[in-house]
């Protein structure tokens, strides 16, 4: 099918499909008279890409999902391997966000008059490697 039809069926813009092809997420389409012609299964590949993007995968990770394994590797193996890594990444991000949230909640209770006063308290925390506390 031509790129316009694929775009209509998949919900992706033609420019996005061309971009995915250019960066290696999708294999290059066959050309006839200078026009791209995609196999029907590319529509399903785009569905997998959409799902993976919503799950937080980068384009590099998605490219690995499609092309980073031996051709005989089942999809379940690919998802498990990449999914475990992504879950670890998400766990680390959640922990970082929780630390940031704690810091911001502490700073919201600040009673300092000048930012320099905050800086002195923050520096003391950094030097002692104490967890962030209320700036009072």
PDB file of C-alpha atoms in Angstrom:
ATOM      1  CA  UNK A   1       0.000   0.000   0.000  1.00  0.00           C
ATOM      2  CA  UNK A   2       1.110   3.568  -0.549  1.00  0.00           C
ATOM      3  CA  UNK A   3       2.173   5.787   2.302  1.00  0.00           C
ATOM      4  CA  UNK A   4      -1.030   7.877   2.230  1.00  0.00           C
ATOM      5  CA  UNK A   5      -3.199   4.796   2.653  1.00  0.00           C
ATOM      6  CA  UNK A   6      -0.951   3.483   5.419  1.00  0.00           C
ATOM      7  CA  UNK A   7      -1.173   6.861   7.159  1.00  0.00           C
ATOM      8  CA  UNK A   8      -4.989   6.826   6.982  1.00  0.00           C
ATOM      9  CA  UNK A   9      -5.237   3.254   8.259  1.00  0.00           C
ATOM     10  CA  UNK A  10      -2.653   3.601  11.029  1.00  0.00           C
ATOM     11  CA  UNK A  11      -3.432   7.119  12.250  1.00  0.00           C
ATOM     12  CA  UNK A  12       0.222   8.149  11.816  1.00  0.00           C
ATOM     13  CA  UNK A  13       1.168  11.119   9.684  1.00  0.00           C
ATOM     14  CA  UNK A  14       3.002  10.301   6.468  1.00  0.00           C
ATOM     15  CA  UNK A  15       5.926  12.380   7.710  1.00  0.00           C
ATOM     16  CA  UNK A  16       6.117  10.253  10.872  1.00  0.00           C
ATOM     17  CA  UNK A  17       6.136   7.056   8.835  1.00  0.00           C
ATOM     18  CA  UNK A  18       8.936   8.444   6.666  1.00  0.00           C
ATOM     19  CA  UNK A  19      10.837   9.474   9.805  1.00  0.00           C
ATOM     20  CA  UNK A  20      10.484   6.008  11.349  1.00  0.00           C
ATOM     21  CA  UNK A  21      11.782   4.566   8.106  1.00  0.00           C
ATOM     22  CA  UNK A  22      14.714   7.011   8.048  1.00  0.00           C
ATOM     23  CA  UNK A  23      15.800   6.274  11.642  1.00  0.00           C
ATOM     24  CA  UNK A  24      15.508   2.524  11.160  1.00  0.00           C
ATOM     25  CA  UNK A  25      12.454   1.768  13.265  1.00  0.00           C
ATOM     26  CA  UNK A  26      10.667   0.599  10.108  1.00  0.00           C
ATOM     27  CA  UNK A  27      12.467  -1.184   7.321  1.00  0.00           C
ATOM     28  CA  UNK A  28      12.743   0.808   4.108  1.00  0.00           C
ATOM     29  CA  UNK A  29       9.691   0.342   1.909  1.00  0.00           C
ATOM     30  CA  UNK A  30       9.929  -1.056  -1.582  1.00  0.00           C
ATOM     31  CA  UNK A  31       9.753   1.605  -4.266  1.00  0.00           C
ATOM     32  CA  UNK A  32       7.766   1.530  -7.457  1.00  0.00           C
ATOM     33  CA  UNK A  33       8.066   4.487  -9.788  1.00  0.00           C
ATOM     34  CA  UNK A  34       9.669   6.459  -6.958  1.00  0.00           C
ATOM     35  CA  UNK A  35       6.777   5.884  -4.537  1.00  0.00           C
ATOM     36  CA  UNK A  36       6.937   3.921  -1.311  1.00  0.00           C
ATOM     37  CA  UNK A  37       4.888   0.753  -1.205  1.00  0.00           C
ATOM     38  CA  UNK A  38       4.483  -0.843   2.201  1.00  0.00           C
ATOM     39  CA  UNK A  39       3.546  -4.417   2.981  1.00  0.00           C
ATOM     40  CA  UNK A  40       0.277  -4.899   4.885  1.00  0.00           C
ATOM     41  CA  UNK A  41       2.074  -5.996   8.080  1.00  0.00           C
ATOM     42  CA  UNK A  42       3.642  -2.538   8.431  1.00  0.00           C
ATOM     43  CA  UNK A  43       0.287  -1.347   9.751  1.00  0.00           C
ATOM     44  CA  UNK A  44       0.698  -3.842  12.628  1.00  0.00           C
ATOM     45  CA  UNK A  45       4.288  -2.714  13.162  1.00  0.00           C
ATOM     46  CA  UNK A  46       2.988   0.828  13.572  1.00  0.00           C
ATOM     47  CA  UNK A  47       0.522  -0.410  16.205  1.00  0.00           C
ATOM     48  CA  UNK A  48       3.413  -1.985  18.110  1.00  0.00           C
ATOM     49  CA  UNK A  49       5.358   1.283  17.805  1.00  0.00           C
ATOM     50  CA  UNK A  50       2.382   3.284  19.128  1.00  0.00           C
ATOM     51  CA  UNK A  51       2.004   0.922  22.093  1.00  0.00           C
ATOM     52  CA  UNK A  52       5.737   1.004  22.859  1.00  0.00           C
ATOM     53  CA  UNK A  53       5.839   4.818  22.682  1.00  0.00           C
ATOM     54  CA  UNK A  54       2.905   5.067  25.123  1.00  0.00           C
ATOM     55  CA  UNK A  55       4.756   2.632  27.424  1.00  0.00           C
ATOM     56  CA  UNK A  56       7.721   5.023  27.433  1.00  0.00           C
ATOM     57  CA  UNK A  57      10.099   3.258  25.066  1.00  0.00           C
ATOM     58  CA  UNK A  58      12.524   5.416  23.111  1.00  0.00           C
ATOM     59  CA  UNK A  59      12.900   5.077  19.357  1.00  0.00           C
ATOM     60  CA  UNK A  60      16.252   3.352  19.929  1.00  0.00           C
ATOM     61  CA  UNK A  61      14.572   0.807  22.200  1.00  0.00           C
ATOM     62  CA  UNK A  62      11.793   0.281  19.656  1.00  0.00           C
ATOM     63  CA  UNK A  63      14.358  -0.218  16.907  1.00  0.00           C
ATOM     64  CA  UNK A  64      15.987  -2.848  19.141  1.00  0.00           C
ATOM     65  CA  UNK A  65      12.607  -4.496  19.658  1.00  0.00           C
ATOM     66  CA  UNK A  66      12.236  -4.968  15.909  1.00  0.00           C
ATOM     67  CA  UNK A  67      15.821  -5.342  14.766  1.00  0.00           C
ATOM     68  CA  UNK A  68      18.022  -5.936  17.817  1.00  0.00           C
ATOM     69  CA  UNK A  69      17.376  -9.654  18.189  1.00  0.00           C
ATOM     70  CA  UNK A  70      17.956 -12.683  16.048  1.00  0.00           C
ATOM     71  CA  UNK A  71      15.123 -13.047  13.551  1.00  0.00           C
ATOM     72  CA  UNK A  72      14.021 -16.269  15.265  1.00  0.00           C
ATOM     73  CA  UNK A  73      13.576 -14.587  18.679  1.00  0.00           C
ATOM     74  CA  UNK A  74       9.888 -14.688  19.636  1.00  0.00           C
ATOM     75  CA  UNK A  75       8.094 -11.441  20.391  1.00  0.00           C
ATOM     76  CA  UNK A  76       7.509 -12.561  23.985  1.00  0.00           C
ATOM     77  CA  UNK A  77      11.269 -12.866  24.578  1.00  0.00           C
ATOM     78  CA  UNK A  78      11.834  -9.412  23.077  1.00  0.00           C
ATOM     79  CA  UNK A  79       9.149  -7.783  25.230  1.00  0.00           C
ATOM     80  CA  UNK A  80      10.371  -9.509  28.403  1.00  0.00           C
ATOM     81  CA  UNK A  81      13.978  -8.478  27.907  1.00  0.00           C
ATOM     82  CA  UNK A  82      13.259  -4.861  26.973  1.00  0.00           C
ATOM     83  CA  UNK A  83      10.372  -4.615  29.443  1.00  0.00           C
ATOM     84  CA  UNK A  84      12.492  -5.650  32.424  1.00  0.00           C
ATOM     85  CA  UNK A  85      15.010  -2.931  31.626  1.00  0.00           C
ATOM     86  CA  UNK A  86      12.279  -0.332  31.110  1.00  0.00           C
ATOM     87  CA  UNK A  87      10.663  -1.273  34.430  1.00  0.00           C
ATOM     88  CA  UNK A  88      14.026  -0.788  36.204  1.00  0.00           C
ATOM     89  CA  UNK A  89      14.360   2.599  34.495  1.00  0.00           C
ATOM     90  CA  UNK A  90      10.841   3.565  35.580  1.00  0.00           C
ATOM     91  CA  UNK A  91      11.491   2.429  39.168  1.00  0.00           C
ATOM     92  CA  UNK A  92      14.597   4.637  39.268  1.00  0.00           C
ATOM     93  CA  UNK A  93      12.650   7.545  37.818  1.00  0.00           C
ATOM     94  CA  UNK A  94       9.841   7.107  40.359  1.00  0.00           C
ATOM     95  CA  UNK A  95      12.386   7.097  43.211  1.00  0.00           C
ATOM     96  CA  UNK A  96      13.995  10.248  41.823  1.00  0.00           C
ATOM     97  CA  UNK A  97      10.608  11.943  41.462  1.00  0.00           C
ATOM     98  CA  UNK A  98       9.721  11.023  45.043  1.00  0.00           C
ATOM     99  CA  UNK A  99      12.990  12.568  46.268  1.00  0.00           C
ATOM    100  CA  UNK A 100      12.252  15.693  44.236  1.00  0.00           C
ATOM    101  CA  UNK A 101       8.727  15.846  45.648  1.00  0.00           C
ATOM    102  CA  UNK A 102      10.068  15.570  49.203  1.00  0.00           C
ATOM    103  CA  UNK A 103      12.547  18.374  48.524  1.00  0.00           C
ATOM    104  CA  UNK A 104       9.845  20.621  47.101  1.00  0.00           C
ATOM    105  CA  UNK A 105       7.465  19.940  49.967  1.00  0.00           C
ATOM    106  CA  UNK A 106      10.265  20.827  52.354  1.00  0.00           C
ATOM    107  CA  UNK A 107      11.055  24.013  50.483  1.00  0.00           C
ATOM    108  CA  UNK A 108       7.366  24.977  50.537  1.00  0.00           C
ATOM    109  CA  UNK A 109       7.632  25.158  54.345  1.00  0.00           C
ATOM    110  CA  UNK A 110      10.620  27.493  54.105  1.00  0.00           C
ATOM    111  CA  UNK A 111      10.677  30.393  56.559  1.00  0.00           C
ATOM    112  CA  UNK A 112      13.896  31.979  55.330  1.00  0.00           C
ATOM    113  CA  UNK A 113      13.844  35.692  54.610  1.00  0.00           C
ATOM    114  CA  UNK A 114      16.662  35.676  52.060  1.00  0.00           C
ATOM    115  CA  UNK A 115      17.683  33.106  49.472  1.00  0.00           C
ATOM    116  CA  UNK A 116      21.178  33.270  50.961  1.00  0.00           C
ATOM    117  CA  UNK A 117      19.728  31.825  54.169  1.00  0.00           C
ATOM    118  CA  UNK A 118      18.232  28.955  52.148  1.00  0.00           C
ATOM    119  CA  UNK A 119      21.597  28.489  50.485  1.00  0.00           C
ATOM    120  CA  UNK A 120      23.361  28.105  53.835  1.00  0.00           C
ATOM    121  CA  UNK A 121      20.871  25.452  54.950  1.00  0.00           C
ATOM    122  CA  UNK A 122      21.028  23.659  51.620  1.00  0.00           C
ATOM    123  CA  UNK A 123      24.816  23.675  51.648  1.00  0.00           C
ATOM    124  CA  UNK A 124      24.853  22.173  55.137  1.00  0.00           C
ATOM    125  CA  UNK A 125      22.544  19.406  53.938  1.00  0.00           C
ATOM    126  CA  UNK A 126      24.687  18.739  50.881  1.00  0.00           C
ATOM    127  CA  UNK A 127      27.935  18.643  52.889  1.00  0.00           C
ATOM    128  CA  UNK A 128      26.506  16.269  55.500  1.00  0.00           C
ATOM    129  CA  UNK A 129      24.671  14.252  52.839  1.00  0.00           C
ATOM    130  CA  UNK A 130      21.553  14.462  54.912  1.00  0.00           C
ATOM    131  CA  UNK A 131      18.235  13.920  53.183  1.00  0.00           C
ATOM    132  CA  UNK A 132      16.439  17.121  52.242  1.00  0.00           C
ATOM    133  CA  UNK A 133      14.625  18.652  55.171  1.00  0.00           C
ATOM    134  CA  UNK A 134      12.431  21.629  55.757  1.00  0.00           C
ATOM    135  CA  UNK A 135      14.264  24.885  55.236  1.00  0.00           C
ATOM    136  CA  UNK A 136      13.578  26.635  58.535  1.00  0.00           C
TER     137      UNK A 136
END
